[in-house]
Coordinates of C-alpha atoms in Angstrom, one line a residue:
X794 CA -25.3 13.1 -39.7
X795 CA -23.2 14.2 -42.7
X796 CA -20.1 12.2 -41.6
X797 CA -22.1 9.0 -41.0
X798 CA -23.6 9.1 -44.3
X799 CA -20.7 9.7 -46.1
X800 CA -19.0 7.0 -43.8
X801 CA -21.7 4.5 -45.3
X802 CA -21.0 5.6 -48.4
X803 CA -17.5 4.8 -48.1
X804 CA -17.9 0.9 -46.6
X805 CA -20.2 0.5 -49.5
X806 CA -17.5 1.2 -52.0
X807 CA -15.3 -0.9 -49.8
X808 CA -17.8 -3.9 -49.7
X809 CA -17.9 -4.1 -46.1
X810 CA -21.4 -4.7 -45.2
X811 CA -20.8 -5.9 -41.4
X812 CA -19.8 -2.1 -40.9
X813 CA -22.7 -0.9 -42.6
X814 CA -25.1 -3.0 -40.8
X815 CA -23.3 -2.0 -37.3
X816 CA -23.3 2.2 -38.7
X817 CA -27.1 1.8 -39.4
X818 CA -28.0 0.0 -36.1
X819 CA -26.0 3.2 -34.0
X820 CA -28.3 5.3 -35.8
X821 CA -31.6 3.0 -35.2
X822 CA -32.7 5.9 -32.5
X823 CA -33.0 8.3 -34.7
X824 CA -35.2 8.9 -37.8
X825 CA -33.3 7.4 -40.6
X826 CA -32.5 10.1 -43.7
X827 CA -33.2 8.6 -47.1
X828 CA -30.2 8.9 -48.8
X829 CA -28.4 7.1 -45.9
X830 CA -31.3 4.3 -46.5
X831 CA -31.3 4.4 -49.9
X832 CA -27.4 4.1 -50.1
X833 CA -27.6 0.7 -47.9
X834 CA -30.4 -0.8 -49.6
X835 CA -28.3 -0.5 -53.0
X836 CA -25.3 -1.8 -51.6
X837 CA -26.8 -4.9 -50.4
X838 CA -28.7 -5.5 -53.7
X839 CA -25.2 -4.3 -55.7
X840 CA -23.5 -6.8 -53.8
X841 CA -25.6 -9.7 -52.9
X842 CA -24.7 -10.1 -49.3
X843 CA -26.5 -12.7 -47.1
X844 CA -30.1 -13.3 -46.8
X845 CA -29.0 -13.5 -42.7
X846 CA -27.6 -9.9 -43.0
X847 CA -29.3 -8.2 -45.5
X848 CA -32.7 -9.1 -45.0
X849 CA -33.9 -7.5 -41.8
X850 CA -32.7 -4.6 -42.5
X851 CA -33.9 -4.8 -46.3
X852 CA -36.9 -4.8 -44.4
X853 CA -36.6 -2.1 -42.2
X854 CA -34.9 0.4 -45.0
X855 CA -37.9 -0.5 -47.3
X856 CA -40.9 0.2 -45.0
X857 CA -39.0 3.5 -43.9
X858 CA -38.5 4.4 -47.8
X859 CA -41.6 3.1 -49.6
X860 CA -44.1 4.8 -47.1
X861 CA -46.6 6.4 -49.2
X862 CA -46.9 9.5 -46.4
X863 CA -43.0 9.8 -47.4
X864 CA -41.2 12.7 -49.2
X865 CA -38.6 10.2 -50.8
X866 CA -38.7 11.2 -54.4
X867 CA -37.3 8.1 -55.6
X868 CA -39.1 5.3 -54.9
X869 CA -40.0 4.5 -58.0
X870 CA -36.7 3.8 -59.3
X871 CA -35.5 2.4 -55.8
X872 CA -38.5 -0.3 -56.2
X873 CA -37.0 -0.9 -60.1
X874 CA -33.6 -1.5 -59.1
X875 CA -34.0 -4.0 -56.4
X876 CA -36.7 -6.4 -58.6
X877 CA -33.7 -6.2 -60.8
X878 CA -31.4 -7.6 -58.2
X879 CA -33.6 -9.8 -57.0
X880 CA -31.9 -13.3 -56.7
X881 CA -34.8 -16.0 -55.3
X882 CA -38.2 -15.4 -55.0
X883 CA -38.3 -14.8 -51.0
X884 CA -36.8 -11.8 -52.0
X885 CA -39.0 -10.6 -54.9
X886 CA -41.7 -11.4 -52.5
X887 CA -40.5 -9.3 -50.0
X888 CA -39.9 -6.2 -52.6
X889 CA -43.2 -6.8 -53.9
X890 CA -44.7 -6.2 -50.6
X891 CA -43.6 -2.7 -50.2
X892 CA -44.5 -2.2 -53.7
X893 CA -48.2 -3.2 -52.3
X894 CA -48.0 -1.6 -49.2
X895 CA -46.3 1.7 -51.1
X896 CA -49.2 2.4 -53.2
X897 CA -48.0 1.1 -56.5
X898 CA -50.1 -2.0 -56.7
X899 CA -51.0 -1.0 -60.0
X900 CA -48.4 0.5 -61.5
X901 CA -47.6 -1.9 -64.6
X902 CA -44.1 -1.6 -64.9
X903 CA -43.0 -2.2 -61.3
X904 CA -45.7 -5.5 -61.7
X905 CA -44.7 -6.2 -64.7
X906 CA -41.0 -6.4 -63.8
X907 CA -42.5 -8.8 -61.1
X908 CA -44.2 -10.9 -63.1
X909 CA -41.4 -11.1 -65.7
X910 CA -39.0 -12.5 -63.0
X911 CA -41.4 -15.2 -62.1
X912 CA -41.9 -15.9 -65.8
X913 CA -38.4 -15.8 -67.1
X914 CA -36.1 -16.6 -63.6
X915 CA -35.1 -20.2 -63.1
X916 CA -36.3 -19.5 -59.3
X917 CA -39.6 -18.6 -61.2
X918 CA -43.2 -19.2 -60.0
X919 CA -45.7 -19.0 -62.4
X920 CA -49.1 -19.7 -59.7
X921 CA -47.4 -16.3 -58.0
X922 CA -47.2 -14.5 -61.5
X923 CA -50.7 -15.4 -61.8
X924 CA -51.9 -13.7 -58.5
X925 CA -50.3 -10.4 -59.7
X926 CA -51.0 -9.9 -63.0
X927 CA -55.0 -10.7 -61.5
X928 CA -54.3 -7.4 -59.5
X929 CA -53.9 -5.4 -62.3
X930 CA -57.3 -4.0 -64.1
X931 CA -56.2 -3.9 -67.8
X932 CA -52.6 -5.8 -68.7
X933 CA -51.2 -4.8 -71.8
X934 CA -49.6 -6.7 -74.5
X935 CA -46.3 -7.2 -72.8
X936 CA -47.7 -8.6 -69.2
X937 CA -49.7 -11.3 -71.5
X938 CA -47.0 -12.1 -73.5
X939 CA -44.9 -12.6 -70.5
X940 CA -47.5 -14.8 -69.1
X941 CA -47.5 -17.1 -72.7
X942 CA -43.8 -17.1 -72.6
X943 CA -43.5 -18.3 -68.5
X944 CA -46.3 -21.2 -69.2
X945 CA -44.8 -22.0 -72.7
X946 CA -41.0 -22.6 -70.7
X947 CA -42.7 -24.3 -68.2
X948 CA -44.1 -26.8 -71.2
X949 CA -48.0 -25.9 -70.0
X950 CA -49.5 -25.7 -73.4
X951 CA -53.2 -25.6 -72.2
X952 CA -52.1 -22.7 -69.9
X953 CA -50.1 -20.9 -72.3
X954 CA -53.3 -21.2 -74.7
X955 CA -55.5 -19.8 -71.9
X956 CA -53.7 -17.0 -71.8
X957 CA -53.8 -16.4 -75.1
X958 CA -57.4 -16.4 -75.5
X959 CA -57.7 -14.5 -72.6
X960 CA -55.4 -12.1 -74.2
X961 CA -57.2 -11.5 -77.6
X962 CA -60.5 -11.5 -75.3
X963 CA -59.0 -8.6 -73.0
X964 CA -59.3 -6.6 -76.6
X965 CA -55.4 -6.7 -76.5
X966 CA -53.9 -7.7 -80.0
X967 CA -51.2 -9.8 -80.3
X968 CA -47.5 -9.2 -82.1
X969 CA -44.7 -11.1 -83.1
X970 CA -43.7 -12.1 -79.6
X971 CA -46.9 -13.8 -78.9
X972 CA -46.7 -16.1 -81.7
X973 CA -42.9 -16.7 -81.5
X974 CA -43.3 -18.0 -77.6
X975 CA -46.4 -19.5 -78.5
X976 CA -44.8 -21.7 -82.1
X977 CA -41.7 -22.3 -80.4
X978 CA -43.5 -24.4 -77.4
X979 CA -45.3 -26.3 -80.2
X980 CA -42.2 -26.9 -82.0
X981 CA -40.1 -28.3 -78.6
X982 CA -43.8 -30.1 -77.7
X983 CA -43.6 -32.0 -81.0
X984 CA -46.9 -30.8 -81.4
X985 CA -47.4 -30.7 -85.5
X986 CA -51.4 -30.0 -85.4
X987 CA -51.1 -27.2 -82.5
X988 CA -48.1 -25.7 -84.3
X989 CA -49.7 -25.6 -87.8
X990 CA -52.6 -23.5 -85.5
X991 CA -50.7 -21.1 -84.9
X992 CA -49.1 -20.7 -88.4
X993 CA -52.3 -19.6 -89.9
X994 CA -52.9 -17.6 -86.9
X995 CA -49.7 -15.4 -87.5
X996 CA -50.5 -15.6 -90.9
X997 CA -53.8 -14.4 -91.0
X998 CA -52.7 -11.5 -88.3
X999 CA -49.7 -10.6 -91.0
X1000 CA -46.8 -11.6 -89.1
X1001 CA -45.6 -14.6 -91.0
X1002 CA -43.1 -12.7 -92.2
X1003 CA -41.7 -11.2 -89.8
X1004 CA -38.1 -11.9 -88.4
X1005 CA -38.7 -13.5 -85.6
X1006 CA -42.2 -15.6 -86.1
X1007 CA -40.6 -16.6 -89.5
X1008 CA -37.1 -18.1 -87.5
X1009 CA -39.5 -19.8 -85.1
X1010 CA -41.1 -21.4 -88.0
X1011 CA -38.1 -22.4 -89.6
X1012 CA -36.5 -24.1 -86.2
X1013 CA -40.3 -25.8 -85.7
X1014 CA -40.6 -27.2 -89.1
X1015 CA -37.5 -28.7 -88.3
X1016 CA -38.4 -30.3 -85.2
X1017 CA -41.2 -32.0 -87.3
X1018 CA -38.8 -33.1 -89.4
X1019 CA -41.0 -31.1 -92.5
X1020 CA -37.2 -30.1 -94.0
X1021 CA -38.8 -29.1 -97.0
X1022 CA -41.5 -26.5 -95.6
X1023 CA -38.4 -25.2 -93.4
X1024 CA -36.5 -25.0 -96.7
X1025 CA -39.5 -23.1 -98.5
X1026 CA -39.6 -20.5 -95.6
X1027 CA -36.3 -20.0 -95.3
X1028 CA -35.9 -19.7 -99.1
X1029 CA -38.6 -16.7 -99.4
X1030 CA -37.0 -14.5 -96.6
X1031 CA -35.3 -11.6 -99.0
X1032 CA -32.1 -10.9 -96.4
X1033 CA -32.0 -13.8 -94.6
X1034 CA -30.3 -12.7 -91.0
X1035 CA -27.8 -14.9 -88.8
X1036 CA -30.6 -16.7 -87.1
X1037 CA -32.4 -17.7 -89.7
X1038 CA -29.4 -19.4 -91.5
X1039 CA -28.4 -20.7 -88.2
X1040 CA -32.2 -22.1 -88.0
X1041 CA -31.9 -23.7 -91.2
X1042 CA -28.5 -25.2 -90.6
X1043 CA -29.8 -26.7 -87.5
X1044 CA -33.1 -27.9 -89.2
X1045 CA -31.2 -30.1 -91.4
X1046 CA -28.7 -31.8 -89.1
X1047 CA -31.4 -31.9 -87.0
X1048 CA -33.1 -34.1 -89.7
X1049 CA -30.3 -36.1 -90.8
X1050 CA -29.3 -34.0 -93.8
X1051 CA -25.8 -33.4 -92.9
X1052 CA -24.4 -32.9 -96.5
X1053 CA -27.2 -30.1 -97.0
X1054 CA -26.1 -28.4 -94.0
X1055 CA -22.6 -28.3 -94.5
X1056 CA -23.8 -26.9 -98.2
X1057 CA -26.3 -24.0 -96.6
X1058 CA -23.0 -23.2 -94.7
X1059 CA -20.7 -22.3 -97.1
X1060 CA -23.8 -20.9 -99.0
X1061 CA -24.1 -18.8 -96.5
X1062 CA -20.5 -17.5 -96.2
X1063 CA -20.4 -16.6 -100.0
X1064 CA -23.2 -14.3 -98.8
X1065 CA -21.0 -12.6 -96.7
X1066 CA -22.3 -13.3 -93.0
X1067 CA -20.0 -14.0 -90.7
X1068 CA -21.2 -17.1 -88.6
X1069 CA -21.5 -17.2 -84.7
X1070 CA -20.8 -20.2 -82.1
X1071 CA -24.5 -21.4 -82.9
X1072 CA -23.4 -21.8 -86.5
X1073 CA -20.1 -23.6 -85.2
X1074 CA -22.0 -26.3 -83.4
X1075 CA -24.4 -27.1 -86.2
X1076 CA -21.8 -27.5 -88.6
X1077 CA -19.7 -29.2 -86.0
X1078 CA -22.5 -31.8 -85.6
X1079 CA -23.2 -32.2 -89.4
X1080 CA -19.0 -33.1 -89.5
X1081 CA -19.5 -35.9 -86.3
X1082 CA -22.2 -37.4 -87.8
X1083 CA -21.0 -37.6 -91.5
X1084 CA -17.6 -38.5 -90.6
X1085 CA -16.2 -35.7 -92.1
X1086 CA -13.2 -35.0 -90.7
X1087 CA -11.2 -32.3 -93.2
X1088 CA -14.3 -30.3 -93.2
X1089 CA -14.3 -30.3 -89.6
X1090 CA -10.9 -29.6 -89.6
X1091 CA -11.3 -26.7 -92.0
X1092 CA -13.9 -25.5 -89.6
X1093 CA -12.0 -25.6 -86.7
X1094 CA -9.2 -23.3 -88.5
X1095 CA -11.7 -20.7 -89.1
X1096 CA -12.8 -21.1 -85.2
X1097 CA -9.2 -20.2 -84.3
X1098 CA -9.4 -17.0 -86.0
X1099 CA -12.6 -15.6 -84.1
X1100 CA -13.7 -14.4 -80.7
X1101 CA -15.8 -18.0 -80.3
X1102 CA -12.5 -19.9 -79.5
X1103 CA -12.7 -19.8 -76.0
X1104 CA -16.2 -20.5 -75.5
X1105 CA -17.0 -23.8 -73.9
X1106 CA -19.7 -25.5 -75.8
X1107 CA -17.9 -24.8 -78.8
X1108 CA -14.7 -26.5 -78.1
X1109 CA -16.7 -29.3 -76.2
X1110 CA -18.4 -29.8 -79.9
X1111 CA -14.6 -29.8 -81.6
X1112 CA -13.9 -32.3 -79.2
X1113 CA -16.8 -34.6 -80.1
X1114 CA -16.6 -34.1 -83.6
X1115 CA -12.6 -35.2 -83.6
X1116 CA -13.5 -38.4 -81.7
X1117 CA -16.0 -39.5 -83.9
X1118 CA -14.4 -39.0 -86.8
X1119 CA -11.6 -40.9 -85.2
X1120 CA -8.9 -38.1 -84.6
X1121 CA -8.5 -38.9 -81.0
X1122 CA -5.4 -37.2 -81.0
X1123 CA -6.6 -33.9 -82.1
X1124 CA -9.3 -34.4 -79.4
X1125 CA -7.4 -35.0 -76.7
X1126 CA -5.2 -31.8 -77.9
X1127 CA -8.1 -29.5 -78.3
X1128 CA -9.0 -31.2 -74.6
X1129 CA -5.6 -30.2 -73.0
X1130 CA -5.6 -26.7 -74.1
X1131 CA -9.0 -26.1 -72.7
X1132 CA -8.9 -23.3 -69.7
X1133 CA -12.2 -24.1 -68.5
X1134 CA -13.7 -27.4 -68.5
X1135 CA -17.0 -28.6 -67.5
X1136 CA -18.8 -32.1 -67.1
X1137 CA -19.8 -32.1 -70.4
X1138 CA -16.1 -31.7 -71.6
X1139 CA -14.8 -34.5 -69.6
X1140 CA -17.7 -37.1 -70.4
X1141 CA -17.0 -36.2 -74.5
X1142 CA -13.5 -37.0 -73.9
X1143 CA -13.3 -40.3 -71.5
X1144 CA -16.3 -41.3 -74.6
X1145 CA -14.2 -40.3 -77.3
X1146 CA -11.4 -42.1 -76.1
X1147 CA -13.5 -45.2 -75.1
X1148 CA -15.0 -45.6 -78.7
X1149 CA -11.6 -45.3 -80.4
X1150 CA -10.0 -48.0 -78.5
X1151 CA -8.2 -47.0 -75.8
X1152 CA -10.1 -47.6 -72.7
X1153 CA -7.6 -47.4 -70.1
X1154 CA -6.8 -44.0 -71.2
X1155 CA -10.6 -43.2 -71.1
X1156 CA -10.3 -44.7 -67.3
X1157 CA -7.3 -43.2 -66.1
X1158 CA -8.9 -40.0 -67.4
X1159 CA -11.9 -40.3 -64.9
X1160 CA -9.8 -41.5 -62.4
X1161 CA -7.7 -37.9 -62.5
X1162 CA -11.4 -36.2 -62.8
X1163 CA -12.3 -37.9 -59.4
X1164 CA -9.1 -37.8 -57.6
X1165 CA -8.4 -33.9 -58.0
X1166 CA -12.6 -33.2 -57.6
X1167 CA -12.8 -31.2 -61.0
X1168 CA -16.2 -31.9 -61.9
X1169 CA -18.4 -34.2 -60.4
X1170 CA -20.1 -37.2 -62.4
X1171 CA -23.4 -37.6 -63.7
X1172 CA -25.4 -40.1 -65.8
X1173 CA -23.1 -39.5 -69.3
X1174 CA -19.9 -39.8 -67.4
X1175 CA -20.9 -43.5 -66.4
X1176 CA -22.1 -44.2 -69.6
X1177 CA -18.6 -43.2 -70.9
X1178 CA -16.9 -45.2 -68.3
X1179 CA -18.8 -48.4 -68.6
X1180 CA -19.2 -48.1 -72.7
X1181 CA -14.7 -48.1 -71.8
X1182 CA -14.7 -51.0 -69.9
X1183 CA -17.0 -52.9 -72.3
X1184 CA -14.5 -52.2 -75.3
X1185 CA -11.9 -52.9 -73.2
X1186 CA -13.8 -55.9 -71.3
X1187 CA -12.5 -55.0 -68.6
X1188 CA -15.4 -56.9 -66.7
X1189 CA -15.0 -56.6 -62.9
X1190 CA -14.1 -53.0 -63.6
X1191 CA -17.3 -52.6 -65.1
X1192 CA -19.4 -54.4 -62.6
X1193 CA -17.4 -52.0 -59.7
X1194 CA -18.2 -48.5 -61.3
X1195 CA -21.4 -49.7 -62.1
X1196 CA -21.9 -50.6 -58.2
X1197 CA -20.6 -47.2 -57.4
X1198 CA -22.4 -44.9 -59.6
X1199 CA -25.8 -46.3 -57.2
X1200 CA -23.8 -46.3 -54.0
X1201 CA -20.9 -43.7 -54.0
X1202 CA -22.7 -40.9 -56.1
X1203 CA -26.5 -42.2 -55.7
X1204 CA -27.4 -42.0 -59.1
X1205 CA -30.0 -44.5 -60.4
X1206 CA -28.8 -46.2 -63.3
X1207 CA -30.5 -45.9 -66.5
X1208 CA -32.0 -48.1 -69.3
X1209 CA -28.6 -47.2 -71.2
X1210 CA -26.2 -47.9 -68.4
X1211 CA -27.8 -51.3 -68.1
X1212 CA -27.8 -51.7 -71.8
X1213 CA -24.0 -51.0 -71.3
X1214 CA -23.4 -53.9 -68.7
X1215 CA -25.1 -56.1 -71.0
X1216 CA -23.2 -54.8 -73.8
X1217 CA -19.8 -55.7 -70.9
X1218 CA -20.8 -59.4 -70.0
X1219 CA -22.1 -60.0 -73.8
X1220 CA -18.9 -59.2 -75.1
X1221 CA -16.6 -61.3 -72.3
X1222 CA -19.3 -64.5 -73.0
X1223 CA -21.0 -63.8 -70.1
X1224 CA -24.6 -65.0 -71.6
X1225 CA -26.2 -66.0 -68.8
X1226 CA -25.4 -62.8 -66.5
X1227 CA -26.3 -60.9 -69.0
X1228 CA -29.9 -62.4 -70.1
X1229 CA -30.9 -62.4 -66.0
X1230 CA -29.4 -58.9 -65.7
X1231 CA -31.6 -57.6 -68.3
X1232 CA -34.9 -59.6 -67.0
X1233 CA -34.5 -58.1 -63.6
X1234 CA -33.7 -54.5 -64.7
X1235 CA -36.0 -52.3 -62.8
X1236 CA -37.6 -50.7 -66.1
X1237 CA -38.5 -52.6 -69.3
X1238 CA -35.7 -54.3 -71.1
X1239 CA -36.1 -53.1 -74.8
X1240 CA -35.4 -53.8 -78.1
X1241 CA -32.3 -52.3 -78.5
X1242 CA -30.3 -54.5 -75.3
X1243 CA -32.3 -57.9 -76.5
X1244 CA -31.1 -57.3 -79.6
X1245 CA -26.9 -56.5 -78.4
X1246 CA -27.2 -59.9 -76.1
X1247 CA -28.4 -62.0 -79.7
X1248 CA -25.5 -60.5 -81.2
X1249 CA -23.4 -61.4 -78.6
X1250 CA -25.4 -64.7 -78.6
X1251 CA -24.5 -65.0 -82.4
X1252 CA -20.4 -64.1 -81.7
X1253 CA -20.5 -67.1 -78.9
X1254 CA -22.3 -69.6 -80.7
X1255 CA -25.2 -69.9 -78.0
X1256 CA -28.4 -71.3 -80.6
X1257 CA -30.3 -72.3 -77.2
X1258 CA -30.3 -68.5 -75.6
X1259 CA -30.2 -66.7 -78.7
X1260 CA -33.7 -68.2 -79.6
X1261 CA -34.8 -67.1 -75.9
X1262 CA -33.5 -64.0 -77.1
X1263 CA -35.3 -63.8 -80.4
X1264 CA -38.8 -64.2 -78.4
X1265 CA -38.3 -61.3 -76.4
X1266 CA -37.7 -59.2 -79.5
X1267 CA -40.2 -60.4 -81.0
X1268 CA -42.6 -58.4 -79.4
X1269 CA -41.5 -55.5 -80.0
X1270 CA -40.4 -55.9 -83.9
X1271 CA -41.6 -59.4 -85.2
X1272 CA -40.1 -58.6 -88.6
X1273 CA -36.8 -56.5 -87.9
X1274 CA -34.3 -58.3 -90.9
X1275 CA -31.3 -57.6 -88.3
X1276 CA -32.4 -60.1 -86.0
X1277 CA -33.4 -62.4 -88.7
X1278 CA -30.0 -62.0 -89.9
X1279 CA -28.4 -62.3 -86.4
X1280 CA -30.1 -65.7 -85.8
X1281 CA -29.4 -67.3 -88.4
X1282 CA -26.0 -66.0 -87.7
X1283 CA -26.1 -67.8 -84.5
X1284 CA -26.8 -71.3 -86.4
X1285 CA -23.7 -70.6 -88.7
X1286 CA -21.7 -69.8 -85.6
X1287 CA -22.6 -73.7 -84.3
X1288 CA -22.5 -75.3 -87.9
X1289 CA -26.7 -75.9 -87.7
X1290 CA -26.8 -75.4 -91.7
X1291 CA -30.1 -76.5 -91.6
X1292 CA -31.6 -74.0 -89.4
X1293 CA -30.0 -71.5 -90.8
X1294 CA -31.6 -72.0 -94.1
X1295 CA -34.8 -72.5 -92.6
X1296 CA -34.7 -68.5 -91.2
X1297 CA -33.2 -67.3 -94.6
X1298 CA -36.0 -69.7 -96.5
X1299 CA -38.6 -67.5 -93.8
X1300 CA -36.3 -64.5 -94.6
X1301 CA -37.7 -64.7 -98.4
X1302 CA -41.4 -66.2 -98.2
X1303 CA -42.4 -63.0 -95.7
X1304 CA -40.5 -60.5 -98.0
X1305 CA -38.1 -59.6 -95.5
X1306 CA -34.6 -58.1 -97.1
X1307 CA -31.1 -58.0 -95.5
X1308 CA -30.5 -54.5 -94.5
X1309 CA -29.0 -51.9 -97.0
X1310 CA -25.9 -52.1 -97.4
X1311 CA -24.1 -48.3 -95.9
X1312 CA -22.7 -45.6 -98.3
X1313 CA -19.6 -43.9 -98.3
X1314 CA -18.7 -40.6 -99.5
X1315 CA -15.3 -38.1 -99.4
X1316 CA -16.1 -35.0 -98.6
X1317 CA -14.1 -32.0 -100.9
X1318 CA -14.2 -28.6 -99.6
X1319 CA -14.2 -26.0 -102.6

């Protein structure tokens, strides 16, 4: 007996669950000791063998060890550590059986571990937390809040509410949690009424001001694009912490408000807090978006020097933020010294390179990414690849990966890609391809794709379809001044004078103005 459970303990240390299995089936004759039990049962959840192997006997080694008329004094923490290694929910299923069957039906923390994994797990099932948390005579805060929290991931605001009431009717008050889960769904929900609820809610209970309901508020203001209420909370917190300037930050680029963010940045570095990879990507974005390429620069030298220089998202942001600011060169460098790469990284990059004009880089690039099966494509990638061959109008290219994307990876194109093949036969003088290509798309044409064919209507000098063209856009903005300006465009382009001072006479007697002209700026880091 000794030798065989010290010989199981050995194969477990040597990962070699075929010979555990096969040492456990020599001793099925016997009565099974619990330590020898207990010993396999971890090293299958330790090691996450196969549901084929490790099940049936998960089974057998539970319902020997959780039987109530037992002496094993652990089965309590046994039950703990294999919810915690649970990987799907067959398997949490399974352990929640024995927790049943063991007597513990309503002890809250093994069920509350169980209902946390259905709430919090992507393999979660929230109509399965539901069942057991209706077991349980008298849930406490933290079994309601996990409820909130799995319905408020799952987006089910009218569930999530439920809950709540149900909570507050239960006699059980609730905390900061509760109204972070509860502000932060309202905030990704866009819903400014709800959200504005459950401010006064926290702020009548007294937790506006704590850390975590006040972050949440900050980051949902944002959302609602309401910088200045964002600003006014952030503003009153007396020791701001890294999350609520990274809320901030992200509140404002989020908004538009690049220049302010890049300002609450170095504001916050003269306070002395050391930014994270969150803080990177927000002031990343603010750079991409402004243009602003020696602050992005000078960002990317302070990235160097930190711990956050290896991880993914970050450099895939560096990446994005030297292609649009036109540095191709740096992005492609910041690309090639990359040791781990992911879809994301490749689409940036075959994009980046596509925008700045050299598309058969940009193609030779996904070309390498299919050939040697590094990542495989996805809806952004074909974007990337078309938006190439449209700058490089490289037309029967275009039309191929377009046919291959539906074909060769079965991905259904969407209302961009078409916009983007539109966009491709536009730009070669294509016209009439491209106006029956976007009547027969499979989803509405809008605005945006009627309004890149006038354009391209306007470049060729084709009055006849651009004012086909016009009508469709017409019902979706009748007085948008770019199209205006586009038609009459298209009159210039085939010398009717006339008509095009008929639309700029209409232009004036409906009060409709040329668009702003853009603003520049240079950016000076102090």
């Amino acid at each position: 007996m000794t030798l065989s459970s010290s010989t199981s303990c050995f194969r477990c240390h040597c990962h070699d669950l075929v010979q555990l299995c096969y040492i456990t089936h020599l001793r099925s004759n016997f009565q099974p000791r619990v330590f020898l039990q207990h010993v396999t049962k971890l090293s299958f959840s330790q090691l996450g063998s196969s549901r084929s192997c490790s099940l049936p006997l998960r089974s057998r080694i539970s319902s020997a060890s959780v039987d109530p008329k037992g002496d094993c004094p652990d089965k309590f923490e046994t039950l703990m550590h294999l919810i915690k290694r649970c990987s799907t929910m067959l398997d949490l299923k399974q352990v929640h059986a024995h927790i049943l069957k063991g007597g513990f039906e309503h002890n809250i923390f093994l069920t509350g571990k169980v209902i946390e994994f259905c709430a919090v797990s992507e393999y979660g099932d929230m109509k399965y937390a539901v069942s057991a948390l209706e077991r349980i005579g008298n849930p406490d805060v933290f079994l309601w809040n996990t409820m909130i929290r799995g319905f408020s991931r799952d987006f089910e605001t009218q569930k999530a509410l439920e809950y709540y009431r149900r909570m507050q009717e239960n006699g059980s008050m609730a905390d900061s949690f509760t109204f972070s889960f509860l502000i932060k769904l309202c905030g990704q929900l866009g819903s400014n009424l709800l959200g504005k609820q459950m401010h006064c809610d926290a702020l009548k209970r007294g937790f506006e001001s704590h850390v975590f309901v006040r972050n949440t508020l900050i980051h949902m203001y944002g959302s609602f694009e309401e910088v200045e209420t964002s600003r006014k909370l952030f503003d009153e917190i007396p020791s701001p912490d890294l999350v609520a300037w990274n809320c901030v930050i992200d509140c404002h680029v989020l908004c538009g408000f690049y220049r302010e963010a890049v300002d609450i940045f170095l504001r916050m570095l003269n306070f002395g807090m050391e930014p994270d990879e969150a803080t990177f990507v927000s002031v990343l974005s603010a750079c991409s978006a402004m243009g602003a390429l020696v602050t992005g620069r000078w960002v990317h030298s302070w990235i160097r020097h930190t711990r956050f220089r290896s991880i993914l998202e970050l450099n895939n942001s560096l990446i994005d933020m030297y292609a649009k600011c036109g540095a191709f060169r740096e992005a492609y460098d910041t690309f090639n010294h990359m040791e781990k790469k992911n879809v994301v990284t490749w689409n940036t990059m075959i994009l980046g390179l596509a925008t700045n004009g050299h598309a058969k880089r940009a193609l030779r690039l996904f070309c390498q990414m299919i050939e040697h099966k590094l990542v495989t494509p996805d809806h952004a990638t074909f974007l990337g690849v078309l938006c190439a061959c449209s700058h490089g109008g490289m037309v029967d290219e275009g039309r191929r990966y377009f046919d291959s994307m539906i074909s060769e990876y079965h991905i259904q194109p969407t209302v961009k890609h078409y916009g983007c093949m539109v966009d491709l036969l536009g730009r070669a003088g294509l016209l009439e391809e491209a106006y029956r290509l976007a009547r027969c798309m499979p989803m509405e044409c809008n605005a945006i794709i009627w309004r890149t064919l006038l354009a391209a209507c306007s470049l060729h000098g084709d009055v006849s379809l651009g004012k086909q063209v016009r009508s469709h856009i017409l019902k979706f903005e009748p007085n948008h001044s770019s199209d205006c300006v586009l038609l009459a465009n298209t009159y210039a382009s085939a010398g009717q004078w006339n008509e095009m001072a008929s639309i700029r006479s209409s232009m004036h007697n409906r009060g409709v103005q040329k668009p702003v002209p853009a603003n520049s700026f240079i950016g000076m880091l102090m």
